[in-house]
mmCIF file of C-alpha atoms in Angstrom:
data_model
loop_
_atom_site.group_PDB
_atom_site.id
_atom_site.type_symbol
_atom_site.label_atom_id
_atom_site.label_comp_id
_atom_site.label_asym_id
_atom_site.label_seq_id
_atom_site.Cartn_x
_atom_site.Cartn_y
_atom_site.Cartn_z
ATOM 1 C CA UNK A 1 0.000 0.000 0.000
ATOM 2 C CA UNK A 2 2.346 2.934 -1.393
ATOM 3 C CA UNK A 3 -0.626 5.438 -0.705
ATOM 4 C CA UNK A 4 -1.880 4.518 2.629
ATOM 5 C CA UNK A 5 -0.657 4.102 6.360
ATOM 6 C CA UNK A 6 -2.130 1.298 8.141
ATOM 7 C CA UNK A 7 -1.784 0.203 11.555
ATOM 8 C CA UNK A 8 -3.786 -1.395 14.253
ATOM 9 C CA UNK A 9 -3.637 -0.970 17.918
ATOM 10 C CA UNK A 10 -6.079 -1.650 21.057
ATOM 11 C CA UNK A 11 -8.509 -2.866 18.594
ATOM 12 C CA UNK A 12 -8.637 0.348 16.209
ATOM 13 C CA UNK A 13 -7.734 -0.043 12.509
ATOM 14 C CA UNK A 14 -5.922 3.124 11.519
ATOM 15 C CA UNK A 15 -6.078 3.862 7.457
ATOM 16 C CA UNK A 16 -4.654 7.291 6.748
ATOM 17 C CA UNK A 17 -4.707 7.909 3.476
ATOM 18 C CA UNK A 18 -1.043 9.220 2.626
ATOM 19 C CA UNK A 19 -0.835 11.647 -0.532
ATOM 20 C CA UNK A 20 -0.504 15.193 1.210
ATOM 21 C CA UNK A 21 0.997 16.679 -1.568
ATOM 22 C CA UNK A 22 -2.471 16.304 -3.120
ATOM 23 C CA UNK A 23 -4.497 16.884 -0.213
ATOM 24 C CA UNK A 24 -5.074 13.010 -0.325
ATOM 25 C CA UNK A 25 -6.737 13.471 -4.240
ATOM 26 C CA UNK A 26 -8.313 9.973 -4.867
ATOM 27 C CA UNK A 27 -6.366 8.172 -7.785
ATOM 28 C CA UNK A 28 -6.003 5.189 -9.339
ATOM 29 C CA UNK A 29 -2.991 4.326 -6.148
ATOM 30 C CA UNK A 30 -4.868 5.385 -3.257
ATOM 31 C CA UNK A 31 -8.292 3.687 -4.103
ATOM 32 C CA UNK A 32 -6.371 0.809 -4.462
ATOM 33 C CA UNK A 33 -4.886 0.972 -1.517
ATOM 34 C CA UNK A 34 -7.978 1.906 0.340
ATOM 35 C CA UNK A 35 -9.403 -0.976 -0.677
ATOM 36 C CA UNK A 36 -6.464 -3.375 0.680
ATOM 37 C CA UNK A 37 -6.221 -1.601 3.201
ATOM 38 C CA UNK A 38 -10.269 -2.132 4.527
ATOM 39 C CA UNK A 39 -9.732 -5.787 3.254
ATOM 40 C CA UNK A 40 -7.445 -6.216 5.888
ATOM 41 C CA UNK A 41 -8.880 -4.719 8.881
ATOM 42 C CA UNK A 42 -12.253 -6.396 7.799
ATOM 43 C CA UNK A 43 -10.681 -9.652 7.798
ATOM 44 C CA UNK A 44 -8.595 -9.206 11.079
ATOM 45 C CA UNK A 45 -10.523 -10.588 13.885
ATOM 46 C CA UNK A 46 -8.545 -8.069 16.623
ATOM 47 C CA UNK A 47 -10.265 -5.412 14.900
ATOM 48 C CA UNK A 48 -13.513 -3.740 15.853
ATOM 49 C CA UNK A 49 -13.436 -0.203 14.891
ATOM 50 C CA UNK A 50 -11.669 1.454 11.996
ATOM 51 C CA UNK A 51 -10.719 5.034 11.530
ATOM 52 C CA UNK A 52 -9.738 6.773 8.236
ATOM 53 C CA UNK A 53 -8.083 9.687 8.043
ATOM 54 C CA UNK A 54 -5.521 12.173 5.988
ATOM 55 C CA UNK A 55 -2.072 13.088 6.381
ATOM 56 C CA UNK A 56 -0.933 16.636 5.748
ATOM 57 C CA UNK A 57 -3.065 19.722 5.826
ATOM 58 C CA UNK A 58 -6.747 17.543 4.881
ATOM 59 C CA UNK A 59 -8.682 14.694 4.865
ATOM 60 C CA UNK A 60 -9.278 14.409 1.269
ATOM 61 C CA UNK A 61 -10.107 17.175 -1.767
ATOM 62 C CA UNK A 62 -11.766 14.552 -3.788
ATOM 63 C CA UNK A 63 -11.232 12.356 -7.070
ATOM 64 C CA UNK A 64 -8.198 13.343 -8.577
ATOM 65 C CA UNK A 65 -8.730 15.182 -11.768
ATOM 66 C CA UNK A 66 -5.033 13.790 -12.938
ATOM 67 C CA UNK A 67 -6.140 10.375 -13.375
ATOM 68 C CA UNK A 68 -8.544 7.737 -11.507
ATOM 69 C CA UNK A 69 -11.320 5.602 -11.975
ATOM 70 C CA UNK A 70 -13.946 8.389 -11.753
ATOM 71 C CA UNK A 71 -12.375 10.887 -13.578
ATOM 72 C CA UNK A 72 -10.611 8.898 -16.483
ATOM 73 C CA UNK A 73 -12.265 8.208 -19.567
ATOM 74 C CA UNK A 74 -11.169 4.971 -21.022
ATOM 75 C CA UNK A 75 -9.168 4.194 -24.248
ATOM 76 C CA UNK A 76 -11.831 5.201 -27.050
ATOM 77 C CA UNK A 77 -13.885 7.705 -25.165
ATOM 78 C CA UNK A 78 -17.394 6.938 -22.933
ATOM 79 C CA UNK A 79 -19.716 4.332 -23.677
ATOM 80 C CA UNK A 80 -22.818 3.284 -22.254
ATOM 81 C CA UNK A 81 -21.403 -0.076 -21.021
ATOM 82 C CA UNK A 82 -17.732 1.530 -20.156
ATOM 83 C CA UNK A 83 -19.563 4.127 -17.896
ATOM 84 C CA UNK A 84 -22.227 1.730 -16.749
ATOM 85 C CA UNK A 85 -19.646 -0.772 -15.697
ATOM 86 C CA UNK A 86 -16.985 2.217 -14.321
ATOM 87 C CA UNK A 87 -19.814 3.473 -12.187
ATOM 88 C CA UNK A 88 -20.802 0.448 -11.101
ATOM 89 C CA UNK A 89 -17.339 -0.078 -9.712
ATOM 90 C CA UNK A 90 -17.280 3.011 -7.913
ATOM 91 C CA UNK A 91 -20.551 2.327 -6.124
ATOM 92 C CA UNK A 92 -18.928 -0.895 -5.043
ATOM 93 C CA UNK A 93 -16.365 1.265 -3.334
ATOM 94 C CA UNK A 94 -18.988 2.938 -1.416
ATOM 95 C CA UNK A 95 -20.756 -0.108 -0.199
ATOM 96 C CA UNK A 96 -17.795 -1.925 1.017
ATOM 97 C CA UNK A 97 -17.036 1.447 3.360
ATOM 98 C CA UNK A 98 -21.046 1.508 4.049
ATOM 99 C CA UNK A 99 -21.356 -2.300 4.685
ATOM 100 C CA UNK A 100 -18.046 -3.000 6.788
ATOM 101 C CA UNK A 101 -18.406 -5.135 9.077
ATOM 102 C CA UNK A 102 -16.915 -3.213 11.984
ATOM 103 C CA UNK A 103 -17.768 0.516 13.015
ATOM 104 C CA UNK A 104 -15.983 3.157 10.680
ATOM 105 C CA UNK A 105 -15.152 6.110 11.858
ATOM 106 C CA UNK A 106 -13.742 9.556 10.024
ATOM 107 C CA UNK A 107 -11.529 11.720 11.684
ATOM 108 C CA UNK A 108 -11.963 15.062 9.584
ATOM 109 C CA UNK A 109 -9.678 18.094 9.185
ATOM 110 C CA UNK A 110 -8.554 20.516 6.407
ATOM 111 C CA UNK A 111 -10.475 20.210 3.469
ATOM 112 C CA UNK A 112 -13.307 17.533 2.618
ATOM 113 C CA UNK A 113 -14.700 17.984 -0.793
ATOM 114 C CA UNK A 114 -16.505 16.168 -3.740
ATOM 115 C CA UNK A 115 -15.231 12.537 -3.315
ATOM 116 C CA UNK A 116 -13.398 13.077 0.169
ATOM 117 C CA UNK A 117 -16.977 14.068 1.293
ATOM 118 C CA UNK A 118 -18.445 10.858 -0.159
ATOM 119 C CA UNK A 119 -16.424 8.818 1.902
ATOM 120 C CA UNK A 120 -17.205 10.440 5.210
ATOM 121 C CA UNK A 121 -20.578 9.847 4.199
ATOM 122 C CA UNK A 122 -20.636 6.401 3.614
ATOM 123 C CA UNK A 123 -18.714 5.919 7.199
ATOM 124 C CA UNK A 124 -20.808 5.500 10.450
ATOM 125 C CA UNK A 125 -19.638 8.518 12.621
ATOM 126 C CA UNK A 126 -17.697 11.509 11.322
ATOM 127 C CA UNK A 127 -16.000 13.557 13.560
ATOM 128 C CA UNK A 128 -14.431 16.649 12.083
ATOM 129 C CA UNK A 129 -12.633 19.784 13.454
ATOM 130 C CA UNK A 130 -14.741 23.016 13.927
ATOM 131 C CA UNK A 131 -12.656 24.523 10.947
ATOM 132 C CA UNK A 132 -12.750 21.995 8.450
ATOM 133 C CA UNK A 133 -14.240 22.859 4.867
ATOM 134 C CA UNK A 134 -16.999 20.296 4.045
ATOM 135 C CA UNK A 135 -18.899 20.281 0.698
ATOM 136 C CA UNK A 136 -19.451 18.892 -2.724
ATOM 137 C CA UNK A 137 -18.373 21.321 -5.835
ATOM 138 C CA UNK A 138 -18.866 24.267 -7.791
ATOM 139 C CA UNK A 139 -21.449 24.359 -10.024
ATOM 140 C CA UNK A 140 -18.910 25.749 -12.850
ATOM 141 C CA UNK A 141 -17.653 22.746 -12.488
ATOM 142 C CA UNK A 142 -21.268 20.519 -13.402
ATOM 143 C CA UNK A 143 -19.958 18.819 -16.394
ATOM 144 C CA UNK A 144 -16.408 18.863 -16.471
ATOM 145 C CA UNK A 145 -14.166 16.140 -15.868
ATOM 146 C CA UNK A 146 -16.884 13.164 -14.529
ATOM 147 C CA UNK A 147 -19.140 15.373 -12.701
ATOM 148 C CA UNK A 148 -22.042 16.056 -15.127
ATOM 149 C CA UNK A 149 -24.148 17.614 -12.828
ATOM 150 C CA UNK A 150 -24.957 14.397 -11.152
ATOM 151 C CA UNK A 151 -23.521 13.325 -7.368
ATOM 152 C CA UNK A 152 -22.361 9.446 -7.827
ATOM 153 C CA UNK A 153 -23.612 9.580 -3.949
ATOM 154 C CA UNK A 154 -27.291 9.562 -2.897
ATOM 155 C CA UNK A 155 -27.046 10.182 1.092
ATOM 156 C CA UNK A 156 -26.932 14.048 0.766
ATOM 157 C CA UNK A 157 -30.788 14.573 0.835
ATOM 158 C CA UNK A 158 -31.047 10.899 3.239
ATOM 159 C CA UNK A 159 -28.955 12.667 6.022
ATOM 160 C CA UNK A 160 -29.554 16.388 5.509
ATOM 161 C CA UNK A 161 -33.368 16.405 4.361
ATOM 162 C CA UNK A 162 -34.064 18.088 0.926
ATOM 163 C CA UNK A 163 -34.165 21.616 1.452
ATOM 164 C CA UNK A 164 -30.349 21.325 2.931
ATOM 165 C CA UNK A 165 -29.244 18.803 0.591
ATOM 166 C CA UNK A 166 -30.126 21.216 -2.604
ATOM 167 C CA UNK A 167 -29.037 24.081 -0.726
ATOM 168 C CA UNK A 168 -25.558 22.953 -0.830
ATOM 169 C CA UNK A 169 -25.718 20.844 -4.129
ATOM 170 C CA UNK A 170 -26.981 23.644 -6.426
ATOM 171 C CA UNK A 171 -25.036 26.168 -5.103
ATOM 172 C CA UNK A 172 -21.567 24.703 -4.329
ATOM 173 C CA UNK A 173 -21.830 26.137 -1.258
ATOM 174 C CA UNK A 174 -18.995 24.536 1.479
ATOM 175 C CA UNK A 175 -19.783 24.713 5.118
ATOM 176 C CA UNK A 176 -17.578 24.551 8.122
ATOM 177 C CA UNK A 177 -17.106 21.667 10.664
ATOM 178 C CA UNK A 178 -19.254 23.538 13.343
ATOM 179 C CA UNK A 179 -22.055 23.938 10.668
ATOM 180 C CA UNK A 180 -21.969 20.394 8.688
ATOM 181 C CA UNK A 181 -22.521 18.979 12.869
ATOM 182 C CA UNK A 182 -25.650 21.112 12.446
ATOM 183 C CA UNK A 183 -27.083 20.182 9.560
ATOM 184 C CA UNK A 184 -26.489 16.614 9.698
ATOM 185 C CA UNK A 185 -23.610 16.400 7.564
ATOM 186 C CA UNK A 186 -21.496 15.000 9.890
ATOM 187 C CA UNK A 187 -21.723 13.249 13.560
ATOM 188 C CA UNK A 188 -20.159 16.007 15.563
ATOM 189 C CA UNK A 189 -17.257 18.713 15.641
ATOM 190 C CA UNK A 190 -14.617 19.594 18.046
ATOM 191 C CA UNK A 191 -11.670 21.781 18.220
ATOM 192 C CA UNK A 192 -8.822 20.777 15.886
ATOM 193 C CA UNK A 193 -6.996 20.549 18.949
ATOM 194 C CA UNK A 194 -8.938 18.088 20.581
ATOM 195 C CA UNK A 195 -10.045 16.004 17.036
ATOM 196 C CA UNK A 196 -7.777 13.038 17.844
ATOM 197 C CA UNK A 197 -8.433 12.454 21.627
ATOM 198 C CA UNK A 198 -12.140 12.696 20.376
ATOM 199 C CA UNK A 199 -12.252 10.158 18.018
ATOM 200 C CA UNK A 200 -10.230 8.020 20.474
ATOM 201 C CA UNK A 201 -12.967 8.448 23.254
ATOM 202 C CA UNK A 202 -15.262 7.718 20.518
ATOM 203 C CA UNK A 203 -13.317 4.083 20.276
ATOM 204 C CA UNK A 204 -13.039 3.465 23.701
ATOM 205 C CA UNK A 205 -16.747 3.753 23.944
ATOM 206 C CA UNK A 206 -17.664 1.688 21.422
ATOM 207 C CA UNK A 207 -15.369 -0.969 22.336
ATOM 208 C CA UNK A 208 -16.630 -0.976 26.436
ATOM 209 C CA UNK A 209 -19.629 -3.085 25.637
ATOM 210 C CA UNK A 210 -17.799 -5.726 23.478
ATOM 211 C CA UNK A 211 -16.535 -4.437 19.803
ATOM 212 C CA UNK A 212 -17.851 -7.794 17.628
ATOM 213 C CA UNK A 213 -21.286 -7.381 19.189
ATOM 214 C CA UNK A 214 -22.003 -3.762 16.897
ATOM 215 C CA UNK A 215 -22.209 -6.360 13.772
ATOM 216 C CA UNK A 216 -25.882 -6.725 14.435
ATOM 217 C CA UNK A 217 -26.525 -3.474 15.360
ATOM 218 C CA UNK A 218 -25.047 -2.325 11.704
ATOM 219 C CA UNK A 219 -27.038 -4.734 10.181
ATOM 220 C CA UNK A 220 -29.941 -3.981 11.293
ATOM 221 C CA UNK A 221 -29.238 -0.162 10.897
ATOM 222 C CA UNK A 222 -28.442 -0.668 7.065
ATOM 223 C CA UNK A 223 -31.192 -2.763 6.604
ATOM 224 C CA UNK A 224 -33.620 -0.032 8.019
ATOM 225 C CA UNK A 225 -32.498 1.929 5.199
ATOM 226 C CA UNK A 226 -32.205 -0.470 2.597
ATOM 227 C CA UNK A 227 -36.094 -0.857 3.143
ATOM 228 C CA UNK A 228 -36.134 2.750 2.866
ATOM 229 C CA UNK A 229 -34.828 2.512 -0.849
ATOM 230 C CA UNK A 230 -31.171 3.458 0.100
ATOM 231 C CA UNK A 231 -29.761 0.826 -1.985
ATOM 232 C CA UNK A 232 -31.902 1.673 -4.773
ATOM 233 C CA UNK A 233 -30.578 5.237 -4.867
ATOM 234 C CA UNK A 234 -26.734 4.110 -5.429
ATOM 235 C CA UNK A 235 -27.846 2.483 -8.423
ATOM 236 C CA UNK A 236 -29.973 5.606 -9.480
ATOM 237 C CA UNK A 237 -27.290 7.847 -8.890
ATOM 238 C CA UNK A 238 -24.742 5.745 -10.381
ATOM 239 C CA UNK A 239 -26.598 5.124 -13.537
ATOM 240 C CA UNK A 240 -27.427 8.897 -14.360
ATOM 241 C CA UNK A 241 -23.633 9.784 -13.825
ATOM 242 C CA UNK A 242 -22.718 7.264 -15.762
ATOM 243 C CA UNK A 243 -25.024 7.919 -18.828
ATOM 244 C CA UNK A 244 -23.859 11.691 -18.223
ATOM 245 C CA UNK A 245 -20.716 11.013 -19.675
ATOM 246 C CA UNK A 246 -21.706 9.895 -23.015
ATOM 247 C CA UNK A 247 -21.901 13.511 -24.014
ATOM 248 C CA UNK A 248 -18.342 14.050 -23.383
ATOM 249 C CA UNK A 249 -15.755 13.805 -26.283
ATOM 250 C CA UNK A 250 -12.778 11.042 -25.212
ATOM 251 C CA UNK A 251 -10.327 14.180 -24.979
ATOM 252 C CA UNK A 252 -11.694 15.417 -21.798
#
């Protein structure tokens, strides 16, 4: 894992994803990585609770627009099976964070945009510092690179309710740790001083009553909202991005 520093102690999976230069930009490496890495700490038995993070000055700025599976066209240019299929991939990144079998946690500082913010949301509890920048994008930027207008990630309107949820999408607007705790964004925010110790506590108290035992609680959780069409809208959303993309030329 070139991209990624993993470690586990006390119980607690630790997967920092490790491309500061980039503000942690997902490409092709550190998706690929991230994936290992969650392989690993969902098949280690020692391992209750997992918490991804970023190295340098933020959690994540999104998919890399240098090269990675959402972003890159392939060889030839957009097709409808290409994008289907590419799309289809990228949802199964999301479900593997949102159906782990242990508690995920994200520790949140600097910025969290676009893709970065996608992965928070797919994680059980977010934690983030009062100053982080939390958001999706632009709206300049609606259909450039892969983005089309069309959020490969459905929970924005699930967690925040719709009037929230198209507050922030249409206008690009980015809100502040202390505000995305507010509108549902996120679990909770603390001082950037204190994020770490808080996401510790956070472990320690989910670990008190027994770590394994959460499984069912999850379960039953995602099932709740898999009855409430959840699953249903990753496919949605997945399939208009992906048909989204026919209109662009293979130069983009």
């Amino acid at each position: 894992m070139e991209t990624v520093n993993y470690n586990v102690e006390n119980h607690v999976a630790s997967i920092q994803m490790n491309r500061p230069e980039r503000h942690n930009a997902l490409d092709f490496q550190l998706l690929d990585d991230l994936d290992a890495a969650f392989t690993l700490a969902e098949e280690d038995d020692d391992v209750y609770v997992i918490v991804l993070s970023g190295a340098g000055r933020s959690f994540c700025s999104g998919y890399d627009r240098g090269g990675s599976y959402y972003i890159t066209p392939p060889e030839g240019g957009w097709t409808a099976r290409s994008a289907l299929l590419r799309l289809r991939g990228i949802e199964d990144r999301y479900m593997r964070i949102w159906n782990c079998p242990k508690v995920t946690i994200a520790q949140i500082h600097g910025h969290c945009l676009a893709g970065g913010c996608y992965i928070q949301l797919v994680c059980d509890i977010s934690v983030a510092a009062e100053d982080a920048i939390i958001g999706h994008m632009s709206p300049e930027t609606f259909g450039q690179g892969a983005l089309n207008g069309v959020s490969s990630m459905p929970l924005w309107q699930v967690l925040m309710g719709p009037k929230r949820a198209r507050y922030m999408l249409m206008t690009g607007r980015k809100v502040s740790g202390t505000e995305a705790a507010q509108i549902g964004l996120i679990s909770v925010a603390v001082p950037i001083e204190d994020l770490e110790q808080e996401v510790g506590s956070i472990c320690e108290e989910i670990m008190e009553p027994g770590g394994p035992g959460f499984l069912t609680m999850k379960e039953t959780l995602n099932t709740d909202l898999e009855i409430m069409g959840v699953g249903a809208m990753f496919r949605a959303h997945g399939h208009m991005n992906a048909l989204a993309r026919l209109n662009r030329p293979a130069t983009d």
